[in-house]
Every structure is written in structure tokens, then in C-alpha cells.
Amino acid sequence: MADNTLDVAAIKNGTNNPDDSRVIDPKPDKSTFVRVKTTLPKRPFPLNAERKAVYTERLIIRPLSKTDLPALHELRTQPEVMVWTYLGVVDKDIGETWQRLERFVEGNERENYNCAICLREEGGKMIGIGGFHNAMWSFGWPEIGYMFRREYWGRGFGKEFMRGWEGIWGALERGVVELMVDPRSVVVVEGEGERGVVEEVVIAVTAEGNKASQRILEGSGFERFLTWEEEDGGGRGLVRLPTYRFVVGKGGR
């Protein structure tokens, strides 16, 4: 769309090929993005010291701290965890882990909302990390990600974290913004399409083989709307990426 206006007739407000991730859609292309009006949490975000921990049935979802470095390093040196990341390999040393953590602490957190995921039992042991970080957005929307220690897979902690995080994200103060977004990601506000007003969306990108993560998303109100391919950062070739969206404030769509 050369004029970057929202073409309501071209927007699909349903899931694209929901049952067949073998169907490959074109990858996001910023030259096709359209301008929309929506809402987003106001930024910069509060400092970690100003953020409150959220308690779920079994978890504490709290701000990250530089004291989380040893626990994060343990997480990021588990090959079973890191294989699903962009680079696909463990951190080579604790200095590399600090480079990751530093972006979320020490006053650097104002452009992200990443959290430590801890157990209410076992002395508040950190078992994962998750939330929004200010990476380049593939579709123009905020993207959520999460990682859990392998010992805690398959026990429902992923869905429990997502319920807590959706509450945190949804409670942030918002403002009206204009964004350039992939038109395939758009969910038009009923009756407002001609004005370019669309629902606020969060995106989650998964790897095709990561079925556990896809089950977490699908059980948390996300819907898959396309699958695309990208060169893997670890030199493993093209990777298929089932991609999901969540309509903020509506518990999904």
C-alpha cells in the first residue's frame, strides 16, 4: 500500500491457516506496513524499584535485579532452553549473561518490562524470565518472550506466568499512539476501521518445533495468525516461525 493507509477490506480479523503450520506466509516487510491508531503502555516504563511484584498461585513475578545474575546464568547455560532462542547456543561465560541482564536493571529498564519468574516456595527460587524487551519488533507491535529452567517444564508454570503477566501488562497506564504495523496482524475495532483504529496487540514468535511454547500461548488467549521463515541467528538455516497475537484487554480474541 503505497500511501500506508489502512485498507479495511484487506484485513483478516481471523486466524490465518490455523491448522497447518506447513503453509508459509511472506515474512514481515516494513514496506508493506500500514499506519494505525491504537493504544500502548506509556513509556518510559517505571524503574524496577517502582514496580510491584505480582503473586499467582505458585509464582512470584517480580522486577529483575543484578543479584539475579547467577540464576540467570544457570538458565542460559541449559542447552535444552537455549536451543529455542535466536542464537540457539548457551552463554559462553557469566560475562555474556551479564550483558543480557544489564539491559533490564541499573536504570536501563525504562524501555522494557522483563520480569524474574520465581517460586513462592523453595525460598523464592528464580526458575525463569519473561516479558517484553525492547528488541526490534518484527510486526510493529510489542513482542513477549519467556524462558524456563528445564526442570520445571510440563508443570503448568508457563500458562500461570502468562496469566500473571497479562494482568501486569494490561494494568499499565496507556496512551493513544500511531504505529506502523504489519497489516496481517491487525484486528480492527468494530465500527472504527475507516478511521484506522485497531485493537492493541501483543505478538509472540515461536519456533515450529517448540510445541510446548505454542500450547502455552494457545492456552493463554493467543491465536496463531501466520507462519513465516527466517534465517536462524545460530547459522542453522531457515527456521519456520508460527506467530501469535493477543488482543490486550479482551483476554485474547
Tab-separated table of N, CA and C in Angstrom, residues 11-21 25 139 141 144 146 162 166 182-188 199-206 213-228 241-248 250-253:
chain	number	residue	atom	x	y	z
A	11	ILE	N	-7.986	-6.566	5.493
A	11	ILE	CA	-7.626	-7.079	6.810
A	11	ILE	C	-8.444	-8.321	7.124
A	12	LYS	N	-7.759	-9.353	7.590
A	12	LYS	CA	-8.433	-10.567	8.042
A	12	LYS	C	-8.415	-10.556	9.565
A	13	ASN	N	-9.589	-10.471	10.166
A	13	ASN	CA	-9.669	-10.462	11.618
A	13	ASN	C	-9.775	-11.868	12.188
A	14	GLY	N	-9.429	-12.846	11.427
A	14	GLY	CA	-9.443	-14.233	11.892
A	14	GLY	C	-8.061	-14.826	11.795
A	15	THR	N	-7.932	-16.062	12.228
A	15	THR	CA	-6.646	-16.739	12.198
A	15	THR	C	-6.334	-17.190	10.787
A	16	ASN	N	-5.114	-16.976	10.353
A	16	ASN	CA	-4.670	-17.405	9.041
A	16	ASN	C	-4.144	-18.836	9.140
A	17	ASN	N	-4.587	-19.716	8.249
A	17	ASN	CA	-4.212	-21.138	8.234
A	17	ASN	C	-3.948	-21.704	9.635
A	18	PRO	N	-4.967	-21.749	10.503
A	18	PRO	CA	-4.739	-22.101	11.901
A	18	PRO	C	-4.291	-23.525	12.132
A	19	ASP	N	-4.589	-24.426	11.199
A	19	ASP	CA	-4.339	-25.842	11.459
A	19	ASP	C	-3.158	-26.405	10.687
A	20	ASP	N	-2.436	-25.563	9.975
A	20	ASP	CA	-1.382	-26.094	9.123
A	20	ASP	C	-0.188	-25.152	9.105
A	21	SER	N	0.774	-25.379	10.011
A	21	SER	CA	1.959	-24.514	10.066
A	21	SER	C	2.917	-24.790	8.917
A	25	ASP	N	3.813	-18.187	5.013
A	25	ASP	CA	3.413	-16.845	4.609
A	25	ASP	C	4.653	-15.991	4.343
A	139	PHE	N	6.665	-7.198	13.731
A	139	PHE	CA	5.379	-6.836	13.155
A	139	PHE	C	4.930	-5.429	13.534
A	141	TRP	N	4.492	-4.379	16.633
A	141	TRP	CA	3.871	-4.447	17.952
A	141	TRP	C	4.867	-4.943	18.992
A	144	ILE	N	6.289	-10.515	23.249
A	144	ILE	CA	6.570	-11.152	24.524
A	144	ILE	C	7.406	-12.403	24.304
A	146	TYR	N	9.617	-15.677	26.818
A	146	TYR	CA	9.818	-16.271	28.141
A	146	TYR	C	10.736	-17.475	28.017
A	162	MET	N	1.912	-16.518	32.187
A	162	MET	CA	1.250	-15.697	31.186
A	162	MET	C	0.010	-15.016	31.751
A	166	GLU	N	-0.076	-11.004	31.719
A	166	GLU	CA	-1.133	-10.297	31.003
A	166	GLU	C	-1.811	-9.280	31.913
A	182	ASP	N	2.409	-4.481	10.570
A	182	ASP	CA	2.091	-5.438	9.516
A	182	ASP	C	0.563	-5.554	9.425
A	183	PRO	N	-0.026	-5.315	8.254
A	183	PRO	CA	-1.493	-5.341	8.156
A	183	PRO	C	-2.102	-6.690	8.510
A	184	ARG	N	-1.334	-7.761	8.393
A	184	ARG	CA	-1.873	-9.092	8.710
A	184	ARG	C	-2.076	-9.287	10.204
A	185	SER	N	-1.445	-8.440	11.009
A	185	SER	CA	-1.555	-8.558	12.458
A	185	SER	C	-2.725	-7.776	13.032
A	186	VAL	N	-3.385	-6.995	12.198
A	186	VAL	CA	-4.364	-6.015	12.663
A	186	VAL	C	-5.707	-6.662	13.009
A	187	VAL	N	-6.284	-6.230	14.111
A	187	VAL	CA	-7.672	-6.546	14.480
A	187	VAL	C	-8.392	-5.203	14.603
A	188	VAL	N	-9.312	-4.934	13.690
A	188	VAL	CA	-9.965	-3.626	13.623
A	188	VAL	C	-11.003	-3.501	14.734
A	199	GLU	N	-7.353	-2.666	17.478
A	199	GLU	CA	-7.115	-3.182	18.820
A	199	GLU	C	-5.621	-3.206	19.120
A	200	GLU	N	-5.287	-3.004	20.383
A	200	GLU	CA	-3.896	-3.145	20.820
A	200	GLU	C	-3.530	-4.633	20.859
A	201	VAL	N	-2.376	-4.957	20.316
A	201	VAL	CA	-1.970	-6.350	20.148
A	201	VAL	C	-0.581	-6.577	20.734
A	202	VAL	N	-0.373	-7.768	21.281
A	202	VAL	CA	0.955	-8.253	21.647
A	202	VAL	C	1.255	-9.451	20.762
A	203	ILE	N	2.488	-9.544	20.283
A	203	ILE	CA	2.912	-10.616	19.388
A	203	ILE	C	3.829	-11.590	20.131
A	204	ALA	N	3.740	-12.866	19.757
A	204	ALA	CA	4.688	-13.879	20.242
A	204	ALA	C	5.131	-14.719	19.053
A	205	VAL	N	6.434	-14.838	18.875
A	205	VAL	CA	7.006	-15.610	17.768
A	205	VAL	C	7.642	-16.870	18.340
A	206	THR	N	7.276	-18.022	17.797
A	206	THR	CA	7.815	-19.293	18.273
A	206	THR	C	8.541	-20.006	17.138
A	213	SER	N	5.774	-24.345	23.865
A	213	SER	CA	5.530	-22.903	23.901
A	213	SER	C	4.235	-22.554	23.182
A	214	GLN	N	3.965	-23.228	22.085
A	214	GLN	CA	2.731	-22.966	21.353
A	214	GLN	C	1.504	-23.340	22.180
A	215	ARG	N	1.602	-24.427	22.942
A	215	ARG	CA	0.480	-24.798	23.815
A	215	ARG	C	0.269	-23.754	24.910
A	216	ILE	N	1.374	-23.207	25.436
A	216	ILE	CA	1.262	-22.150	26.439
A	216	ILE	C	0.507	-20.961	25.858
A	217	LEU	N	0.884	-20.536	24.673
A	217	LEU	CA	0.253	-19.373	24.053
A	217	LEU	C	-1.215	-19.635	23.750
A	218	GLU	N	-1.495	-20.793	23.178
A	218	GLU	CA	-2.872	-21.107	22.818
A	218	GLU	C	-3.756	-21.234	24.056
A	219	GLY	N	-3.181	-21.679	25.171
A	219	GLY	CA	-3.929	-21.769	26.412
A	219	GLY	C	-4.024	-20.452	27.156
A	220	SER	N	-3.389	-19.402	26.597
A	220	SER	CA	-3.355	-18.097	27.258
A	220	SER	C	-4.076	-17.022	26.453
A	221	GLY	N	-4.888	-17.443	25.497
A	221	GLY	CA	-5.687	-16.488	24.740
A	221	GLY	C	-5.045	-15.963	23.483
A	222	PHE	N	-3.861	-16.460	23.119
A	222	PHE	CA	-3.214	-16.052	21.869
A	222	PHE	C	-3.772	-16.885	20.716
A	223	GLU	N	-3.789	-16.297	19.530
A	223	GLU	CA	-4.183	-17.032	18.333
A	223	GLU	C	-3.066	-16.940	17.304
A	224	ARG	N	-2.838	-18.049	16.623
A	224	ARG	CA	-1.832	-18.038	15.554
A	224	ARG	C	-2.445	-17.420	14.310
A	225	PHE	N	-1.735	-16.476	13.697
A	225	PHE	CA	-2.287	-15.832	12.515
A	225	PHE	C	-1.428	-16.005	11.282
A	226	LEU	N	-0.196	-16.494	11.434
A	226	LEU	CA	0.604	-16.845	10.256
A	226	LEU	C	1.853	-17.609	10.676
A	227	THR	N	2.514	-18.180	9.675
A	227	THR	CA	3.808	-18.844	9.858
A	227	THR	C	4.746	-18.339	8.770
A	228	TRP	N	5.940	-17.916	9.162
A	228	TRP	CA	6.904	-17.398	8.207
A	228	TRP	C	8.253	-18.035	8.466
A	241	LEU	N	8.501	-20.165	11.715
A	241	LEU	CA	8.137	-19.409	12.916
A	241	LEU	C	6.629	-19.194	13.004
A	242	PRO	N	5.892	-20.129	13.598
A	242	PRO	CA	4.483	-19.861	13.888
A	242	PRO	C	4.362	-18.639	14.796
A	243	THR	N	3.500	-17.710	14.432
A	243	THR	CA	3.426	-16.421	15.120
A	243	THR	C	1.997	-16.165	15.610
A	244	TYR	N	1.919	-15.646	16.842
A	244	TYR	CA	0.652	-15.498	17.551
A	244	TYR	C	0.414	-14.033	17.904
A	245	ARG	N	-0.870	-13.705	18.100
A	245	ARG	CA	-1.240	-12.364	18.552
A	245	ARG	C	-2.241	-12.482	19.705
A	246	PHE	N	-2.219	-11.476	20.572
A	246	PHE	CA	-3.112	-11.408	21.723
A	246	PHE	C	-3.711	-10.017	21.763
A	247	VAL	N	-5.033	-9.938	21.831
A	247	VAL	CA	-5.714	-8.644	21.904
A	247	VAL	C	-5.764	-8.209	23.359
A	248	VAL	N	-5.050	-7.151	23.676
A	248	VAL	CA	-4.928	-6.686	25.062
A	248	VAL	C	-6.280	-6.184	25.566
A	250	LYS	N	-8.903	-7.957	26.156
A	250	LYS	CA	-10.029	-8.793	25.791
A	250	LYS	C	-9.759	-10.270	26.084
A	251	GLY	N	-8.638	-10.533	26.798
A	251	GLY	CA	-8.308	-11.920	27.091
A	251	GLY	C	-8.035	-12.726	25.846
A	252	GLY	N	-7.454	-12.072	24.839
A	252	GLY	CA	-7.259	-12.734	23.548
A	252	GLY	C	-8.428	-12.401	22.641
A	253	ARG	N	-8.629	-13.217	21.646
A	253	ARG	CA	-9.714	-12.929	20.700
A	253	ARG	C	-10.370	-14.236	20.256
